[in-house]
Amino acid sequence: MSQPKAKVITVTSGKGGVGKSSTATNLALSLTALDKKVCVFDADASLANINILLGIQPTYTLQHLLNGEKNLKEIIIDGPRGLKVVPGATGIAEYAQLTNEQKLILLAALDKLQQDFDYLIIDTAAGIGDDVLDFIRASQFSIIIITPEPTSLTDSFSLLKVLKRSNYNRTSYILVNMALDAENSQAIYKRFESAVKKYIDVDINYLGYIQVDETMISSIRLQCPAVLLSPDSNASGCFKKLAQELDKEVAEQTVDSFSEFWRQQDGIDSRAQTPSETPVVTFKEDTLPNTVTPPASVKTPLSFKQAADFCIAQLSTGDVTEEDSAAFLEQLAQFQPQVPEEPTTQADQAPSSSSIRELYNYLEQRSFPKDELREIVTTLEQVYFEKHAESLNSFESSSLKLFAQFSGNEDDLHYLNQQLSSCFQREFKKPLYNVLEHLESLVSSNNFSQQSFDDLLSELLSSYQKKFNEAYKTMADENLKSAREEISVLQKQLSDINNELNDTNNTLTEKIMLLNKIQALLPSS
């Protein structure tokens, strides 16, 4: 195997709905803008989103590769800016259930990807499942996304805690999404970092932030990433800076083999467990051990998963009383620290009518400043979208607002138009733009002059000539052609009649001459 080239970056989160997939997509496109060869590997087995965010339809997925139906080159999708996508990583989560042949296919594919690209971006599922943990541990660089929402902080805290228990010793980089600004993102990170350092003491670093932006909301509905939809937006600027800093951060790091983790893991899994390795634990009526202690004959300590599996097996036998189970759960509870909540203030409580009025008075006293109003409305729109999975604005108003603010180049606008047309075609099974309907509406307009019609007709006839290498035939042309054909037939008939008449005249002349000769031979009367 050749030396791996690509740096592997895993984008993950403790919970869903924090913008993980959209972050992975926009980050990948921002890296391609730095002339990097980038591939996005959609490793979310339950909810593959990358192709949806890009507005592209995969014909084949990773499952076709694992089944031996297609090769790696046949399943990779071409995205904008030269981005490549491995769609729908179905089957990765069940790596342990793959056949040896499928494992070899998968590992060979991962090796190939790491040799062909500069960056391999892994979009994992959300949460703390085994597949998520495996991808983080196998990657060279992991990005954990948090948002200001308390549940996001708590779930990401749990993710780091589980990673530590699995002996993960690399630095995790924290990206704050939906932050109001740089100062706000730092405050959110400091609060998160304080809890992490105090309770689990793992190595984390602040990577950056993505500013709350209406473009992020609309880009999902329009199936066009924010960095393409509105390159000059606040969010796009954050992704550009993130890509540049990330490229500098990992530039000097040694590239590890991404697939080597699974090769080693497969060797561990294939090791048969002997009966002597099975721990023996006796539950007493009033006390429970805090830890599961294997007998002295065991040389290798039990992993957390092995201990948990054993406990579950013991509890499932039905021999444990309800009191024993309650005591066991009580003992486990002390090892589940949560992110400490800051003291509740009046500002943290649910907004009452008085607090809403206070906000209104504040804005009124400041003559409703444009920038602050825009920031408040944008933030509320995005929070509403994340919480309720629907936009406050209609599709029409969102689209019109985006087009009114669009400041990208011609290629980006052309790409957006293609994606809109493609979405319409898939949804309604017909083209978005009907040329005939448009022409009919145009020519029926009162503002459409005869000169405009002549110009349009001239352009259409010229286009027809270029497309089909022949002039367009109107009804008059067809009638003229028919008339010429009829005239040609008549001319031929006339020619035949003239020939026949000449022949008749010649015959008559010959008969007259013969008659004259006969008369000359006869005696005169």
mmCIF file of N, CA and C in Angstrom, residues 228-325:
data_model
loop_
_atom_site.group_PDB
_atom_site.id
_atom_site.type_symbol
_atom_site.label_atom_id
_atom_site.label_comp_id
_atom_site.label_asym_id
_atom_site.label_seq_id
_atom_site.Cartn_x
_atom_site.Cartn_y
_atom_site.Cartn_z
ATOM 1 N N LEU A 228 -21.818 28.645 -1.686
ATOM 2 C CA LEU A 228 -22.144 28.843 -3.104
ATOM 3 C C LEU A 228 -23.337 29.766 -3.267
ATOM 4 N N LEU A 229 -24.298 29.630 -2.353
ATOM 5 C CA LEU A 229 -25.515 30.425 -2.451
ATOM 6 C C LEU A 229 -25.247 31.904 -2.224
ATOM 7 N N SER A 230 -24.450 32.210 -1.213
ATOM 8 C CA SER A 230 -24.130 33.603 -0.897
ATOM 9 C C SER A 230 -22.694 33.690 -0.385
ATOM 10 N N PRO A 231 -21.724 33.758 -1.298
ATOM 11 C CA PRO A 231 -20.305 33.737 -0.899
ATOM 12 C C PRO A 231 -19.892 34.876 0.026
ATOM 13 N N ASP A 232 -20.631 35.988 0.008
ATOM 14 C CA ASP A 232 -20.261 37.138 0.823
ATOM 15 C C ASP A 232 -21.010 37.201 2.147
ATOM 16 N N SER A 233 -21.797 36.181 2.467
ATOM 17 C CA SER A 233 -22.551 36.185 3.715
ATOM 18 C C SER A 233 -21.618 35.979 4.904
ATOM 19 N N ASN A 234 -22.142 36.255 6.101
ATOM 20 C CA ASN A 234 -21.341 36.089 7.319
ATOM 21 C C ASN A 234 -20.913 34.640 7.517
ATOM 22 N N ALA A 235 -21.849 33.714 7.281
ATOM 23 C CA ALA A 235 -21.534 32.297 7.469
ATOM 24 C C ALA A 235 -20.452 31.843 6.490
ATOM 25 N N SER A 236 -20.547 32.285 5.240
ATOM 26 C CA SER A 236 -19.548 31.905 4.241
ATOM 27 C C SER A 236 -18.170 32.423 4.620
ATOM 28 N N GLY A 237 -18.129 33.646 5.165
ATOM 29 C CA GLY A 237 -16.853 34.192 5.631
ATOM 30 C C GLY A 237 -16.257 33.359 6.755
ATOM 31 N N CYS A 238 -17.122 32.871 7.649
ATOM 32 C CA CYS A 238 -16.650 32.013 8.748
ATOM 33 C C CYS A 238 -16.085 30.698 8.208
ATOM 34 N N PHE A 239 -16.748 30.108 7.228
ATOM 35 C CA PHE A 239 -16.257 28.844 6.653
ATOM 36 C C PHE A 239 -14.932 29.050 5.921
ATOM 37 N N LYS A 240 -14.799 30.181 5.239
ATOM 38 C CA LYS A 240 -13.544 30.479 4.549
ATOM 39 C C LYS A 240 -12.392 30.584 5.540
ATOM 40 N N LYS A 241 -12.622 31.303 6.639
ATOM 41 C CA LYS A 241 -11.586 31.454 7.669
ATOM 42 C C LYS A 241 -11.298 30.112 8.330
ATOM 43 N N LEU A 242 -12.353 29.330 8.584
ATOM 44 C CA LEU A 242 -12.179 28.014 9.209
ATOM 45 C C LEU A 242 -11.313 27.112 8.338
ATOM 46 N N ALA A 243 -11.564 27.091 7.032
ATOM 47 C CA ALA A 243 -10.787 26.246 6.121
ATOM 48 C C ALA A 243 -9.319 26.671 6.095
ATOM 49 N N GLN A 244 -9.076 27.971 6.071
ATOM 50 C CA GLN A 244 -7.702 28.466 6.037
ATOM 51 C C GLN A 244 -6.948 28.109 7.313
ATOM 52 N N GLU A 245 -7.583 28.303 8.466
ATOM 53 C CA GLU A 245 -6.925 28.004 9.731
ATOM 54 C C GLU A 245 -6.754 26.498 9.923
ATOM 55 N N LEU A 246 -7.733 25.739 9.493
ATOM 56 C CA LEU A 246 -7.631 24.291 9.606
ATOM 57 C C LEU A 246 -6.509 23.750 8.735
ATOM 58 N N ASP A 247 -6.380 24.309 7.533
ATOM 59 C CA ASP A 247 -5.308 23.878 6.629
ATOM 60 C C ASP A 247 -3.934 24.158 7.247
ATOM 61 N N LYS A 248 -3.806 25.297 7.937
ATOM 62 C CA LYS A 248 -2.547 25.606 8.619
ATOM 63 C C LYS A 248 -2.330 24.690 9.817
ATOM 64 N N GLU A 249 -3.404 24.386 10.527
ATOM 65 C CA GLU A 249 -3.314 23.583 11.747
ATOM 66 C C GLU A 249 -2.799 22.175 11.469
ATOM 67 N N VAL A 250 -3.280 21.578 10.382
ATOM 68 C CA VAL A 250 -2.930 20.174 10.114
ATOM 69 C C VAL A 250 -1.796 20.038 9.100
ATOM 70 N N ALA A 251 -1.273 21.169 8.619
ATOM 71 C CA ALA A 251 -0.265 21.111 7.553
ATOM 72 C C ALA A 251 0.957 20.302 7.958
ATOM 73 N N GLU A 252 1.412 20.478 9.190
ATOM 74 C CA GLU A 252 2.645 19.821 9.623
ATOM 75 C C GLU A 252 2.394 18.501 10.335
ATOM 76 N N GLN A 253 1.129 18.119 10.489
ATOM 77 C CA GLN A 253 0.834 16.873 11.203
ATOM 78 C C GLN A 253 1.130 15.663 10.323
ATOM 79 N N THR A 254 1.562 14.603 10.960
ATOM 80 C CA THR A 254 1.841 13.356 10.247
ATOM 81 C C THR A 254 0.535 12.700 9.831
ATOM 82 N N VAL A 255 0.503 12.199 8.611
ATOM 83 C CA VAL A 255 -0.703 11.541 8.099
ATOM 84 C C VAL A 255 -0.693 10.069 8.516
ATOM 85 N N ASP A 256 -1.754 9.654 9.196
ATOM 86 C CA ASP A 256 -1.892 8.269 9.620
ATOM 87 C C ASP A 256 -2.818 7.529 8.666
ATOM 88 N N SER A 257 -2.672 6.217 8.637
ATOM 89 C CA SER A 257 -3.563 5.390 7.822
ATOM 90 C C SER A 257 -4.914 5.286 8.500
ATOM 91 N N PHE A 258 -5.959 5.752 7.803
ATOM 92 C CA PHE A 258 -7.310 5.736 8.351
ATOM 93 C C PHE A 258 -7.830 4.309 8.526
ATOM 94 N N SER A 259 -7.489 3.428 7.602
ATOM 95 C CA SER A 259 -8.016 2.061 7.639
ATOM 96 C C SER A 259 -7.297 1.184 8.656
ATOM 97 N N GLU A 260 -6.116 1.625 9.114
ATOM 98 C CA GLU A 260 -5.334 0.790 10.029
ATOM 99 C C GLU A 260 -6.084 0.542 11.332
ATOM 100 N N PHE A 261 -6.896 1.495 11.756
ATOM 101 C CA PHE A 261 -7.666 1.319 12.991
ATOM 102 C C PHE A 261 -8.543 0.082 12.912
ATOM 103 N N TRP A 262 -9.239 -0.077 11.774
ATOM 104 C CA TRP A 262 -10.142 -1.225 11.635
ATOM 105 C C TRP A 262 -9.363 -2.532 11.477
ATOM 106 N N ARG A 263 -8.193 -2.448 10.893
ATOM 107 C CA ARG A 263 -7.375 -3.658 10.796
ATOM 108 C C ARG A 263 -6.964 -4.139 12.191
ATOM 109 N N GLN A 264 -6.546 -3.208 13.023
ATOM 110 C CA GLN A 264 -6.183 -3.569 14.380
ATOM 111 C C GLN A 264 -7.402 -3.993 15.187
ATOM 112 N N GLN A 265 -8.510 -3.259 14.994
ATOM 113 C CA GLN A 265 -9.740 -3.580 15.714
ATOM 114 C C GLN A 265 -10.243 -4.962 15.343
ATOM 115 N N ASP A 266 -10.130 -5.299 14.082
ATOM 116 C CA ASP A 266 -10.582 -6.609 13.625
ATOM 117 C C ASP A 266 -9.747 -7.712 14.266
ATOM 118 N N GLY A 267 -8.453 -7.453 14.461
ATOM 119 C CA GLY A 267 -7.604 -8.430 15.118
ATOM 120 C C GLY A 267 -8.002 -8.636 16.558
ATOM 121 N N ILE A 268 -8.393 -7.558 17.243
ATOM 122 C CA ILE A 268 -8.824 -7.669 18.635
ATOM 123 C C ILE A 268 -10.133 -8.424 18.728
ATOM 124 N N ASP A 269 -11.072 -8.082 17.821
ATOM 125 C CA ASP A 269 -12.385 -8.722 17.856
ATOM 126 C C ASP A 269 -12.296 -10.210 17.566
ATOM 127 N N SER A 270 -11.318 -10.595 16.777
ATOM 128 C CA SER A 270 -11.226 -12.003 16.402
ATOM 129 C C SER A 270 -10.605 -12.847 17.488
ATOM 130 N N ARG A 271 -10.128 -12.211 18.555
ATOM 131 C CA ARG A 271 -9.512 -12.953 19.642
ATOM 132 C C ARG A 271 -10.591 -13.607 20.484
ATOM 133 N N ALA A 272 -10.602 -14.899 20.573
ATOM 134 C CA ALA A 272 -11.645 -15.621 21.302
ATOM 135 C C ALA A 272 -11.452 -15.436 22.799
ATOM 136 N N GLN A 273 -12.534 -15.259 23.509
ATOM 137 C CA GLN A 273 -12.479 -15.104 24.954
ATOM 138 C C GLN A 273 -12.628 -16.461 25.610
ATOM 139 N N THR A 274 -11.717 -16.769 26.504
ATOM 140 C CA THR A 274 -11.732 -18.063 27.175
ATOM 141 C C THR A 274 -12.662 -18.014 28.370
ATOM 142 N N PRO A 275 -13.150 -19.175 28.849
ATOM 143 C CA PRO A 275 -14.051 -19.186 29.997
ATOM 144 C C PRO A 275 -13.438 -18.549 31.231
ATOM 145 N N SER A 276 -12.087 -18.679 31.387
ATOM 146 C CA SER A 276 -11.448 -18.131 32.583
ATOM 147 C C SER A 276 -11.490 -16.617 32.618
ATOM 148 N N GLU A 277 -11.766 -15.983 31.459
ATOM 149 C CA GLU A 277 -11.818 -14.534 31.400
ATOM 150 C C GLU A 277 -13.165 -13.973 31.816
ATOM 151 N N THR A 278 -14.149 -14.850 32.043
ATOM 152 C CA THR A 278 -15.479 -14.382 32.410
ATOM 153 C C THR A 278 -15.491 -13.931 33.858
ATOM 154 N N PRO A 279 -15.805 -12.673 34.171
ATOM 155 C CA PRO A 279 -15.797 -12.198 35.544
ATOM 156 C C PRO A 279 -16.915 -12.799 36.366
ATOM 157 N N VAL A 280 -16.641 -12.969 37.648
ATOM 158 C CA VAL A 280 -17.642 -13.513 38.562
ATOM 159 C C VAL A 280 -17.965 -12.440 39.572
ATOM 160 N N VAL A 281 -19.240 -12.032 39.648
ATOM 161 C CA VAL A 281 -19.658 -10.978 40.566
ATOM 162 C C VAL A 281 -20.865 -11.454 41.341
ATOM 163 N N THR A 282 -20.844 -11.270 42.639
ATOM 164 C CA THR A 282 -21.970 -11.661 43.493
ATOM 165 C C THR A 282 -22.628 -10.396 44.013
ATOM 166 N N PHE A 283 -23.937 -10.248 43.788
ATOM 167 C CA PHE A 283 -24.685 -9.089 44.274
ATOM 168 C C PHE A 283 -25.220 -9.393 45.671
ATOM 169 N N LYS A 284 -24.837 -8.557 46.637
ATOM 170 C CA LYS A 284 -25.353 -8.727 47.987
ATOM 171 C C LYS A 284 -26.592 -7.877 48.166
ATOM 172 N N GLU A 285 -27.290 -8.115 49.247
ATOM 173 C CA GLU A 285 -28.599 -7.479 49.420
ATOM 174 C C GLU A 285 -28.505 -5.970 49.593
ATOM 175 N N ASP A 286 -27.503 -5.501 50.389
ATOM 176 C CA ASP A 286 -27.459 -4.081 50.713
ATOM 177 C C ASP A 286 -26.348 -3.314 50.014
ATOM 178 N N THR A 287 -25.370 -4.029 49.463
ATOM 179 C CA THR A 287 -24.237 -3.345 48.857
ATOM 180 C C THR A 287 -23.972 -3.861 47.471
ATOM 181 N N LEU A 288 -23.359 -3.013 46.674
ATOM 182 C CA LEU A 288 -22.945 -3.378 45.319
ATOM 183 C C LEU A 288 -21.544 -2.857 45.095
ATOM 184 N N PRO A 289 -20.697 -3.601 44.430
ATOM 185 C CA PRO A 289 -19.361 -3.084 44.143
ATOM 186 C C PRO A 289 -19.439 -1.948 43.127
ATOM 187 N N ASN A 290 -18.560 -0.973 43.279
ATOM 188 C CA ASN A 290 -18.514 0.146 42.336
ATOM 189 C C ASN A 290 -17.903 -0.263 41.018
ATOM 190 N N THR A 291 -17.090 -1.275 41.043
ATOM 191 C CA THR A 291 -16.447 -1.736 39.823
ATOM 192 C C THR A 291 -16.539 -3.237 39.746
ATOM 193 N N VAL A 292 -16.413 -3.785 38.546
ATOM 194 C CA VAL A 292 -16.411 -5.225 38.327
ATOM 195 C C VAL A 292 -14.966 -5.697 38.323
ATOM 196 N N THR A 293 -14.623 -6.587 39.251
ATOM 197 C CA THR A 293 -13.245 -7.031 39.392
ATOM 198 C C THR A 293 -13.101 -8.438 38.856
ATOM 199 N N PRO A 294 -12.297 -8.657 37.845
ATOM 200 C CA PRO A 294 -12.101 -9.991 37.304
ATOM 201 C C PRO A 294 -11.205 -10.797 38.238
ATOM 202 N N PRO A 295 -11.253 -12.116 38.135
ATOM 203 C CA PRO A 295 -10.397 -12.952 38.963
ATOM 204 C C PRO A 295 -8.931 -12.719 38.638
ATOM 205 N N ALA A 296 -8.068 -13.193 39.552
ATOM 206 C CA ALA A 296 -6.641 -12.948 39.414
ATOM 207 C C ALA A 296 -6.047 -13.571 38.175
ATOM 208 N N SER A 297 -6.738 -14.589 37.615
ATOM 209 C CA SER A 297 -6.189 -15.263 36.439
ATOM 210 C C SER A 297 -6.261 -14.414 35.188
ATOM 211 N N VAL A 298 -7.063 -13.325 35.240
ATOM 212 C CA VAL A 298 -7.213 -12.470 34.067
ATOM 213 C C VAL A 298 -6.039 -11.507 33.986
ATOM 214 N N LYS A 299 -5.334 -11.537 32.909
ATOM 215 C CA LYS A 299 -4.169 -10.681 32.723
ATOM 216 C C LYS A 299 -4.535 -9.367 32.034
ATOM 217 N N THR A 300 -5.545 -9.419 31.144
ATOM 218 C CA THR A 300 -5.948 -8.220 30.415
ATOM 219 C C THR A 300 -7.178 -7.602 31.076
ATOM 220 N N PRO A 301 -7.138 -6.333 31.497
ATOM 221 C CA PRO A 301 -8.296 -5.711 32.148
ATOM 222 C C PRO A 301 -9.494 -5.697 31.210
ATOM 223 N N LEU A 302 -10.673 -5.800 31.810
ATOM 224 C CA LEU A 302 -11.900 -5.720 31.012
ATOM 225 C C LEU A 302 -12.088 -4.298 30.511
ATOM 226 N N SER A 303 -12.536 -4.188 29.285
ATOM 227 C CA SER A 303 -12.905 -2.874 28.783
ATOM 228 C C SER A 303 -14.265 -2.498 29.347
ATOM 229 N N PHE A 304 -14.622 -1.225 29.202
ATOM 230 C CA PHE A 304 -15.925 -0.777 29.712
ATOM 231 C C PHE A 304 -17.065 -1.532 29.038
ATOM 232 N N LYS A 305 -16.935 -1.768 27.725
ATOM 233 C CA LYS A 305 -17.987 -2.470 26.995
ATOM 234 C C LYS A 305 -18.141 -3.910 27.485
ATOM 235 N N GLN A 306 -17.005 -4.592 27.744
ATOM 236 C CA GLN A 306 -17.085 -5.965 28.230
ATOM 237 C C GLN A 306 -17.771 -6.018 29.599
ATOM 238 N N ALA A 307 -17.403 -5.063 30.461
ATOM 239 C CA ALA A 307 -18.012 -5.043 31.789
ATOM 240 C C ALA A 307 -19.505 -4.762 31.695
ATOM 241 N N ALA A 308 -19.870 -3.816 30.828
ATOM 242 C CA ALA A 308 -21.291 -3.483 30.659
ATOM 243 C C ALA A 308 -22.072 -4.668 30.103
ATOM 244 N N ASP A 309 -21.495 -5.367 29.124
ATOM 245 C CA ASP A 309 -22.165 -6.540 28.558
ATOM 246 C C ASP A 309 -22.388 -7.611 29.618
ATOM 247 N N PHE A 310 -21.380 -7.804 30.487
ATOM 248 C CA PHE A 310 -21.509 -8.813 31.541
ATOM 249 C C PHE A 310 -22.616 -8.440 32.510
ATOM 250 N N CYS A 311 -22.644 -7.156 32.919
ATOM 251 C CA CYS A 311 -23.674 -6.710 33.856
ATOM 252 C C CYS A 311 -25.070 -6.871 33.272
ATOM 253 N N ILE A 312 -25.215 -6.517 32.000
ATOM 254 C CA ILE A 312 -26.523 -6.658 31.340
ATOM 255 C C ILE A 312 -26.938 -8.123 31.286
ATOM 256 N N ALA A 313 -25.967 -8.987 30.995
ATOM 257 C CA ALA A 313 -26.258 -10.428 30.938
ATOM 258 C C ALA A 313 -26.715 -10.942 32.301
ATOM 259 N N GLN A 314 -26.050 -10.469 33.379
ATOM 260 C CA GLN A 314 -26.426 -10.907 34.724
ATOM 261 C C GLN A 314 -27.823 -10.419 35.091
ATOM 262 N N LEU A 315 -28.103 -9.130 34.746
ATOM 263 C CA LEU A 315 -29.409 -8.566 35.075
ATOM 264 C C LEU A 315 -30.538 -9.235 34.295
ATOM 265 N N SER A 316 -30.213 -9.685 33.073
ATOM 266 C CA SER A 316 -31.251 -10.287 32.230
ATOM 267 C C SER A 316 -31.619 -11.703 32.658
ATOM 268 N N THR A 317 -30.863 -12.303 33.557
ATOM 269 C CA THR A 317 -31.174 -13.679 33.984
ATOM 270 C C THR A 317 -32.406 -13.740 34.867
ATOM 271 N N GLY A 318 -32.756 -12.604 35.485
ATOM 272 C CA GLY A 318 -33.929 -12.591 36.363
ATOM 273 C C GLY A 318 -33.615 -12.978 37.785
ATOM 274 N N ASP A 319 -32.337 -13.277 38.085
ATOM 275 C CA ASP A 319 -31.967 -13.699 39.441
ATOM 276 C C ASP A 319 -31.727 -12.506 40.361
ATOM 277 N N VAL A 320 -31.663 -11.291 39.797
ATOM 278 C CA VAL A 320 -31.382 -10.107 40.596
ATOM 279 C C VAL A 320 -32.695 -9.479 41.042
ATOM 280 N N THR A 321 -32.767 -9.139 42.321
ATOM 281 C CA THR A 321 -33.996 -8.552 42.849
ATOM 282 C C THR A 321 -34.136 -7.110 42.404
ATOM 283 N N GLU A 322 -35.340 -6.580 42.576
ATOM 284 C CA GLU A 322 -35.593 -5.190 42.218
ATOM 285 C C GLU A 322 -34.744 -4.242 43.056
ATOM 286 N N GLU A 323 -34.535 -4.620 44.341
ATOM 287 C CA GLU A 323 -33.699 -3.781 45.207
ATOM 288 C C GLU A 323 -32.253 -3.767 44.725
ATOM 289 N N ASP A 324 -31.757 -4.935 44.295
ATOM 290 C CA ASP A 324 -30.393 -4.999 43.776
ATOM 291 C C ASP A 324 -30.234 -4.122 42.529
ATOM 292 N N SER A 325 -31.219 -4.192 41.627
ATOM 293 C CA SER A 325 -31.158 -3.393 40.400
ATOM 294 C C SER A 325 -31.146 -1.905 40.718
#
